[in-house]
Amino acid sequence: MQADGMAQLRGEKILASLSAAEQRQLAEQIAGGRRATLKTLFTVVRDSVRKGRELDKKVVFKKVFGRPYTEQEDYLLRNEFRLLVGKAQEVIASAVQMQELRSNPAVYDLALLRGLMEKKLWLEFEGTYKKALERAAQEHDYNTARLLTDMYFSYLMQKEGAYELYAESHALLHDHLHFVKKLYRAEVAHNQSRRIVCEHLMRAANTVADT
């Protein structure tokens, strides 16, 4: 590859890492925008990656901006590459989130409850919360249980106050503290087991180094 900037290298590398579906998603996002220079740059980089060709900065600049490259305007191309990398990173993050939503019921429950809260679908929210909390408790998923009770407390606090409401909130905070304590103990045990593994590996590595 010719002497191109770090932004260009990152742009080529990240596009090459995308799956066909992710490239289509990225293409749709960029096509829906107003920035013609970014659309052109995406097409140029995508075609180069597909054909396994190296990009020449001056050629890319001419295609994107319609005029010869100059060092004084190099920042323009760097900026377009940064925008392209940012869009590609959004696609990657979105793909991971969708995978987690499909494979992890706890992530799905939390996302659904946030959506129901935003839409003020309170009946659906309450029913979903009870099922999600029951599942989290059964699976000893104390972090999710903590987040769920946190969310439900926020829901209770926006309702009109009455004694029964405050009593329910107080009981909920007791449950929340219970999950926090359980989570703390689980995290301490998890941390300890990891340290034991690291210490074992350190001793093994030190033994190899001494031989």
PDB file of C-alpha atoms in Angstrom:
ATOM      1  CA  MET A   1       0.000   0.000   0.000  1.00  0.00           C
ATOM      2  CA  GLN A   2       1.191   3.485  -0.767  1.00  0.00           C
ATOM      3  CA  ALA A   3       1.901   6.067   1.905  1.00  0.00           C
ATOM      4  CA  ASP A   4      -1.667   6.826   2.990  1.00  0.00           C
ATOM      5  CA  GLY A   5      -2.874   8.158   6.322  1.00  0.00           C
ATOM      6  CA  MET A   6      -4.042   6.167   9.313  1.00  0.00           C
ATOM      7  CA  ALA A   7      -7.675   7.116   8.658  1.00  0.00           C
ATOM      8  CA  GLN A   8      -7.516   5.540   5.189  1.00  0.00           C
ATOM      9  CA  LEU A   9      -5.901   2.381   6.526  1.00  0.00           C
ATOM     10  CA  ARG A  10      -8.622   2.051   9.149  1.00  0.00           C
ATOM     11  CA  GLY A  11     -11.310   2.640   6.539  1.00  0.00           C
ATOM     12  CA  GLU A  12     -10.036  -0.115   4.262  1.00  0.00           C
ATOM     13  CA  LYS A  13      -9.470  -2.539   7.135  1.00  0.00           C
ATOM     14  CA  ILE A  14     -12.885  -2.090   8.706  1.00  0.00           C
ATOM     15  CA  LEU A  15     -14.753  -2.414   5.393  1.00  0.00           C
ATOM     16  CA  ALA A  16     -12.831  -5.576   4.599  1.00  0.00           C
ATOM     17  CA  SER A  17     -13.949  -7.035   7.936  1.00  0.00           C
ATOM     18  CA  LEU A  18     -17.674  -6.522   7.272  1.00  0.00           C
ATOM     19  CA  SER A  19     -19.861  -9.411   6.199  1.00  0.00           C
ATOM     20  CA  ALA A  20     -21.924  -9.125   3.017  1.00  0.00           C
ATOM     21  CA  ALA A  21     -25.025  -8.346   5.094  1.00  0.00           C
ATOM     22  CA  GLU A  22     -23.187  -5.685   7.086  1.00  0.00           C
ATOM     23  CA  GLN A  23     -21.854  -4.102   3.894  1.00  0.00           C
ATOM     24  CA  ARG A  24     -25.405  -3.928   2.538  1.00  0.00           C
ATOM     25  CA  GLN A  25     -26.590  -2.300   5.756  1.00  0.00           C
ATOM     26  CA  LEU A  26     -23.758   0.212   5.606  1.00  0.00           C
ATOM     27  CA  ALA A  27     -24.523   0.951   1.959  1.00  0.00           C
ATOM     28  CA  GLU A  28     -28.181   1.618   2.823  1.00  0.00           C
ATOM     29  CA  GLN A  29     -27.248   3.968   5.669  1.00  0.00           C
ATOM     30  CA  ILE A  30     -24.835   5.958   3.555  1.00  0.00           C
ATOM     31  CA  ALA A  31     -27.206   6.058   0.577  1.00  0.00           C
ATOM     32  CA  GLY A  32     -29.892   7.524   2.830  1.00  0.00           C
ATOM     33  CA  GLY A  33     -27.640  10.409   3.828  1.00  0.00           C
ATOM     34  CA  ARG A  34     -27.033  13.707   2.072  1.00  0.00           C
ATOM     35  CA  ARG A  35     -23.238  13.625   1.929  1.00  0.00           C
ATOM     36  CA  ALA A  36     -22.318  12.912  -1.688  1.00  0.00           C
ATOM     37  CA  THR A  37     -18.585  12.772  -0.920  1.00  0.00           C
ATOM     38  CA  LEU A  38     -19.130  10.020   1.638  1.00  0.00           C
ATOM     39  CA  LYS A  39     -21.236   8.030  -0.827  1.00  0.00           C
ATOM     40  CA  THR A  40     -18.486   8.241  -3.429  1.00  0.00           C
ATOM     41  CA  LEU A  41     -15.764   7.322  -0.955  1.00  0.00           C
ATOM     42  CA  PHE A  42     -17.721   4.291   0.242  1.00  0.00           C
ATOM     43  CA  THR A  43     -18.148   3.056  -3.329  1.00  0.00           C
ATOM     44  CA  VAL A  44     -14.458   3.552  -4.108  1.00  0.00           C
ATOM     45  CA  VAL A  45     -13.240   1.777  -0.966  1.00  0.00           C
ATOM     46  CA  ARG A  46     -15.787  -1.040  -1.226  1.00  0.00           C
ATOM     47  CA  ASP A  47     -14.857  -1.760  -4.846  1.00  0.00           C
ATOM     48  CA  SER A  48     -11.165  -1.664  -3.994  1.00  0.00           C
ATOM     49  CA  VAL A  49     -11.628  -4.100  -1.114  1.00  0.00           C
ATOM     50  CA  ARG A  50     -13.671  -6.483  -3.248  1.00  0.00           C
ATOM     51  CA  LYS A  51     -11.058  -6.499  -6.011  1.00  0.00           C
ATOM     52  CA  GLY A  52      -8.111  -6.654  -3.628  1.00  0.00           C
ATOM     53  CA  ARG A  53      -6.597  -3.481  -5.044  1.00  0.00           C
ATOM     54  CA  GLU A  54      -4.519  -0.923  -3.210  1.00  0.00           C
ATOM     55  CA  LEU A  55      -5.864   2.576  -2.895  1.00  0.00           C
ATOM     56  CA  ASP A  56      -3.903   5.592  -4.056  1.00  0.00           C
ATOM     57  CA  LYS A  57      -4.733   8.639  -1.967  1.00  0.00           C
ATOM     58  CA  LYS A  58      -4.452  11.060  -4.870  1.00  0.00           C
ATOM     59  CA  VAL A  59      -6.717   8.968  -7.093  1.00  0.00           C
ATOM     60  CA  VAL A  60      -9.264   8.609  -4.301  1.00  0.00           C
ATOM     61  CA  PHE A  61      -9.233  12.346  -3.622  1.00  0.00           C
ATOM     62  CA  LYS A  62      -9.867  13.124  -7.296  1.00  0.00           C
ATOM     63  CA  LYS A  63     -12.819  10.711  -7.428  1.00  0.00           C
ATOM     64  CA  VAL A  64     -14.342  11.998  -4.205  1.00  0.00           C
ATOM     65  CA  PHE A  65     -13.870  15.742  -4.621  1.00  0.00           C
ATOM     66  CA  GLY A  66     -13.533  16.090  -8.395  1.00  0.00           C
ATOM     67  CA  ARG A  67     -10.225  17.978  -8.296  1.00  0.00           C
ATOM     68  CA  PRO A  68      -6.517  17.142  -7.960  1.00  0.00           C
ATOM     69  CA  TYR A  69      -5.112  16.248  -4.542  1.00  0.00           C
ATOM     70  CA  THR A  70      -3.060  18.778  -2.593  1.00  0.00           C
ATOM     71  CA  GLU A  71      -1.393  18.412   0.783  1.00  0.00           C
ATOM     72  CA  GLN A  72      -3.254  21.493   1.995  1.00  0.00           C
ATOM     73  CA  GLU A  73      -6.576  19.694   1.452  1.00  0.00           C
ATOM     74  CA  ASP A  74      -5.490  16.308   2.754  1.00  0.00           C
ATOM     75  CA  TYR A  75      -7.610  16.912   5.874  1.00  0.00           C
ATOM     76  CA  LEU A  76     -10.752  16.758   3.727  1.00  0.00           C
ATOM     77  CA  LEU A  77     -10.090  13.170   2.720  1.00  0.00           C
ATOM     78  CA  ARG A  78      -9.066  12.212   6.258  1.00  0.00           C
ATOM     79  CA  ASN A  79     -12.355  13.589   7.524  1.00  0.00           C
ATOM     80  CA  GLU A  80     -14.367  11.565   4.987  1.00  0.00           C
ATOM     81  CA  PHE A  81     -12.520   8.421   6.016  1.00  0.00           C
ATOM     82  CA  ARG A  82     -13.267   9.140   9.677  1.00  0.00           C
ATOM     83  CA  LEU A  83     -16.948   9.499   8.836  1.00  0.00           C
ATOM     84  CA  LEU A  84     -16.859   6.241   6.904  1.00  0.00           C
ATOM     85  CA  VAL A  85     -15.170   4.421   9.785  1.00  0.00           C
ATOM     86  CA  GLY A  86     -17.748   5.840  12.199  1.00  0.00           C
ATOM     87  CA  LYS A  87     -20.634   4.574  10.069  1.00  0.00           C
ATOM     88  CA  ALA A  88     -19.019   1.148   9.753  1.00  0.00           C
ATOM     89  CA  GLN A  89     -18.502   0.958  13.515  1.00  0.00           C
ATOM     90  CA  GLU A  90     -22.187   1.743  14.040  1.00  0.00           C
ATOM     91  CA  VAL A  91     -23.083  -1.198  11.780  1.00  0.00           C
ATOM     92  CA  ILE A  92     -20.753  -3.522  13.700  1.00  0.00           C
ATOM     93  CA  ALA A  93     -22.194  -2.426  17.050  1.00  0.00           C
ATOM     94  CA  SER A  94     -25.739  -2.808  15.727  1.00  0.00           C
ATOM     95  CA  ALA A  95     -25.007  -6.344  14.498  1.00  0.00           C
ATOM     96  CA  VAL A  96     -23.662  -7.330  17.916  1.00  0.00           C
ATOM     97  CA  GLN A  97     -26.694  -5.826  19.641  1.00  0.00           C
ATOM     98  CA  MET A  98     -29.087  -7.713  17.366  1.00  0.00           C
ATOM     99  CA  GLN A  99     -27.227 -10.963  18.020  1.00  0.00           C
ATOM    100  CA  GLU A 100     -27.448 -10.384  21.774  1.00  0.00           C
ATOM    101  CA  LEU A 101     -31.159  -9.602  21.507  1.00  0.00           C
ATOM    102  CA  ARG A 102     -31.740 -12.868  19.664  1.00  0.00           C
ATOM    103  CA  SER A 103     -29.544 -15.051  21.855  1.00  0.00           C
ATOM    104  CA  ASN A 104     -29.840 -13.508  25.334  1.00  0.00           C
ATOM    105  CA  PRO A 105     -33.341 -13.336  26.892  1.00  0.00           C
ATOM    106  CA  ALA A 106     -32.128 -10.948  29.611  1.00  0.00           C
ATOM    107  CA  VAL A 107     -30.860  -8.413  27.071  1.00  0.00           C
ATOM    108  CA  TYR A 108     -34.132  -8.750  25.165  1.00  0.00           C
ATOM    109  CA  ASP A 109     -36.234  -8.254  28.307  1.00  0.00           C
ATOM    110  CA  LEU A 110     -34.352  -5.109  29.321  1.00  0.00           C
ATOM    111  CA  ALA A 111     -34.568  -3.613  25.846  1.00  0.00           C
ATOM    112  CA  LEU A 112     -38.275  -4.432  25.556  1.00  0.00           C
ATOM    113  CA  LEU A 113     -39.051  -2.925  28.957  1.00  0.00           C
ATOM    114  CA  ARG A 114     -37.228   0.296  28.074  1.00  0.00           C
ATOM    115  CA  GLY A 115     -39.262   0.499  24.889  1.00  0.00           C
ATOM    116  CA  LEU A 116     -42.536  -0.129  26.722  1.00  0.00           C
ATOM    117  CA  MET A 117     -41.658   2.582  29.238  1.00  0.00           C
ATOM    118  CA  GLU A 118     -40.885   5.094  26.518  1.00  0.00           C
ATOM    119  CA  LYS A 119     -44.237   4.330  24.847  1.00  0.00           C
ATOM    120  CA  LYS A 120     -46.027   4.429  28.225  1.00  0.00           C
ATOM    121  CA  LEU A 121     -47.544   0.978  27.694  1.00  0.00           C
ATOM    122  CA  TRP A 122     -47.846   0.394  31.431  1.00  0.00           C
ATOM    123  CA  LEU A 123     -50.018  -2.728  31.421  1.00  0.00           C
ATOM    124  CA  GLU A 124     -47.634  -4.473  29.052  1.00  0.00           C
ATOM    125  CA  PHE A 125     -44.691  -3.145  31.055  1.00  0.00           C
ATOM    126  CA  GLU A 126     -45.930  -4.617  34.330  1.00  0.00           C
ATOM    127  CA  GLY A 127     -46.638  -8.036  32.816  1.00  0.00           C
ATOM    128  CA  THR A 128     -43.276  -8.193  31.055  1.00  0.00           C
ATOM    129  CA  TYR A 129     -41.437  -7.037  34.180  1.00  0.00           C
ATOM    130  CA  LYS A 130     -42.896  -9.769  36.381  1.00  0.00           C
ATOM    131  CA  LYS A 131     -41.985 -12.523  33.907  1.00  0.00           C
ATOM    132  CA  ALA A 132     -38.495 -11.104  33.338  1.00  0.00           C
ATOM    133  CA  LEU A 133     -37.785 -10.787  37.068  1.00  0.00           C
ATOM    134  CA  GLU A 134     -38.990 -14.307  37.713  1.00  0.00           C
ATOM    135  CA  ARG A 135     -36.706 -15.674  34.981  1.00  0.00           C
ATOM    136  CA  ALA A 136     -33.705 -13.672  36.235  1.00  0.00           C
ATOM    137  CA  ALA A 137     -34.234 -14.918  39.802  1.00  0.00           C
ATOM    138  CA  GLN A 138     -34.581 -18.532  38.671  1.00  0.00           C
ATOM    139  CA  GLU A 139     -31.352 -18.279  36.675  1.00  0.00           C
ATOM    140  CA  HIS A 140     -29.516 -16.481  39.518  1.00  0.00           C
ATOM    141  CA  ASP A 141     -28.890 -13.595  37.118  1.00  0.00           C
ATOM    142  CA  TYR A 142     -28.546 -11.003  39.852  1.00  0.00           C
ATOM    143  CA  ASN A 143     -27.238  -8.246  37.624  1.00  0.00           C
ATOM    144  CA  THR A 144     -30.303  -8.410  35.385  1.00  0.00           C
ATOM    145  CA  ALA A 145     -32.557  -8.631  38.447  1.00  0.00           C
ATOM    146  CA  ARG A 146     -30.902  -5.512  39.850  1.00  0.00           C
ATOM    147  CA  LEU A 147     -31.393  -3.628  36.575  1.00  0.00           C
ATOM    148  CA  LEU A 148     -35.013  -4.775  36.364  1.00  0.00           C
ATOM    149  CA  THR A 149     -35.873  -3.618  39.882  1.00  0.00           C
ATOM    150  CA  ASP A 150     -34.079  -0.340  39.165  1.00  0.00           C
ATOM    151  CA  MET A 151     -36.279   0.172  36.127  1.00  0.00           C
ATOM    152  CA  TYR A 152     -39.451  -0.784  37.987  1.00  0.00           C
ATOM    153  CA  PHE A 153     -38.622   1.666  40.778  1.00  0.00           C
ATOM    154  CA  SER A 154     -38.348   4.456  38.174  1.00  0.00           C
ATOM    155  CA  TYR A 155     -41.745   3.366  36.866  1.00  0.00           C
ATOM    156  CA  LEU A 156     -43.306   3.507  40.339  1.00  0.00           C
ATOM    157  CA  MET A 157     -41.827   6.935  41.072  1.00  0.00           C
ATOM    158  CA  GLN A 158     -43.528   8.538  38.075  1.00  0.00           C
ATOM    159  CA  LYS A 159     -46.983   7.356  39.219  1.00  0.00           C
ATOM    160  CA  GLU A 160     -49.263   9.451  41.430  1.00  0.00           C
ATOM    161  CA  GLY A 161     -48.333   8.963  45.077  1.00  0.00           C
ATOM    162  CA  ALA A 162     -50.369   7.031  47.636  1.00  0.00           C
ATOM    163  CA  TYR A 163     -49.444   4.977  50.715  1.00  0.00           C
ATOM    164  CA  GLU A 164     -49.731   1.678  48.844  1.00  0.00           C
ATOM    165  CA  LEU A 165     -47.414   2.950  46.126  1.00  0.00           C
ATOM    166  CA  TYR A 166     -44.731   4.028  48.579  1.00  0.00           C
ATOM    167  CA  ALA A 167     -45.050   0.745  50.461  1.00  0.00           C
ATOM    168  CA  GLU A 168     -44.537  -1.147  47.205  1.00  0.00           C
ATOM    169  CA  SER A 169     -41.547   1.047  46.378  1.00  0.00           C
ATOM    170  CA  HIS A 170     -40.053   0.409  49.806  1.00  0.00           C
ATOM    171  CA  ALA A 171     -40.442  -3.345  49.403  1.00  0.00           C
ATOM    172  CA  LEU A 172     -38.952  -3.119  45.937  1.00  0.00           C
ATOM    173  CA  LEU A 173     -35.874  -1.348  47.277  1.00  0.00           C
ATOM    174  CA  HIS A 174     -35.468  -4.170  49.788  1.00  0.00           C
ATOM    175  CA  ASP A 175     -35.516  -6.660  46.904  1.00  0.00           C
ATOM    176  CA  HIS A 176     -33.077  -4.464  44.990  1.00  0.00           C
ATOM    177  CA  LEU A 177     -30.634  -4.507  47.918  1.00  0.00           C
ATOM    178  CA  HIS A 178     -30.945  -8.294  48.087  1.00  0.00           C
ATOM    179  CA  PHE A 179     -29.955  -8.602  44.424  1.00  0.00           C
ATOM    180  CA  VAL A 180     -27.085  -6.126  44.862  1.00  0.00           C
ATOM    181  CA  LYS A 181     -25.668  -8.228  47.703  1.00  0.00           C
ATOM    182  CA  LYS A 182     -26.071 -11.445  45.711  1.00  0.00           C
ATOM    183  CA  LEU A 183     -24.396  -9.829  42.711  1.00  0.00           C
ATOM    184  CA  TYR A 184     -21.508  -8.578  44.859  1.00  0.00           C
ATOM    185  CA  ARG A 185     -20.872 -12.056  46.270  1.00  0.00           C
ATOM    186  CA  ALA A 186     -21.048 -13.632  42.819  1.00  0.00           C
ATOM    187  CA  GLU A 187     -18.656 -11.041  41.384  1.00  0.00           C
ATOM    188  CA  VAL A 188     -16.184 -11.525  44.230  1.00  0.00           C
ATOM    189  CA  ALA A 189     -16.202 -15.298  43.663  1.00  0.00           C
ATOM    190  CA  HIS A 190     -15.804 -14.802  39.912  1.00  0.00           C
ATOM    191  CA  ASN A 191     -12.906 -12.408  40.420  1.00  0.00           C
ATOM    192  CA  GLN A 192     -11.219 -14.823  42.820  1.00  0.00           C
ATOM    193  CA  SER A 193     -11.485 -17.736  40.381  1.00  0.00           C
ATOM    194  CA  ARG A 194      -9.971 -15.606  37.628  1.00  0.00           C
ATOM    195  CA  ARG A 195      -7.059 -14.582  39.862  1.00  0.00           C
ATOM    196  CA  ILE A 196      -6.404 -18.245  40.688  1.00  0.00           C
ATOM    197  CA  VAL A 197      -6.266 -19.066  36.973  1.00  0.00           C
ATOM    198  CA  CYS A 198      -3.890 -16.135  36.319  1.00  0.00           C
ATOM    199  CA  GLU A 199      -1.626 -17.185  39.188  1.00  0.00           C
ATOM    200  CA  HIS A 200      -1.495 -20.728  37.798  1.00  0.00           C
ATOM    201  CA  LEU A 201      -0.625 -19.446  34.334  1.00  0.00           C
ATOM    202  CA  MET A 202       2.018 -17.110  35.773  1.00  0.00           C
ATOM    203  CA  ARG A 203       3.683 -20.006  37.588  1.00  0.00           C
ATOM    204  CA  ALA A 204       3.539 -22.143  34.444  1.00  0.00           C
ATOM    205  CA  ALA A 205       5.018 -19.351  32.313  1.00  0.00           C
ATOM    206  CA  ASN A 206       7.762 -18.730  34.853  1.00  0.00           C
ATOM    207  CA  THR A 207       8.635 -22.434  34.870  1.00  0.00           C
ATOM    208  CA  VAL A 208       8.945 -22.454  31.081  1.00  0.00           C
ATOM    209  CA  ALA A 209      11.106 -19.316  31.157  1.00  0.00           C
ATOM    210  CA  ASP A 210      13.485 -20.929  33.640  1.00  0.00           C
ATOM    211  CA  THR A 211      14.051 -24.041  31.529  1.00  0.00           C
TER     212      THR A 211
END
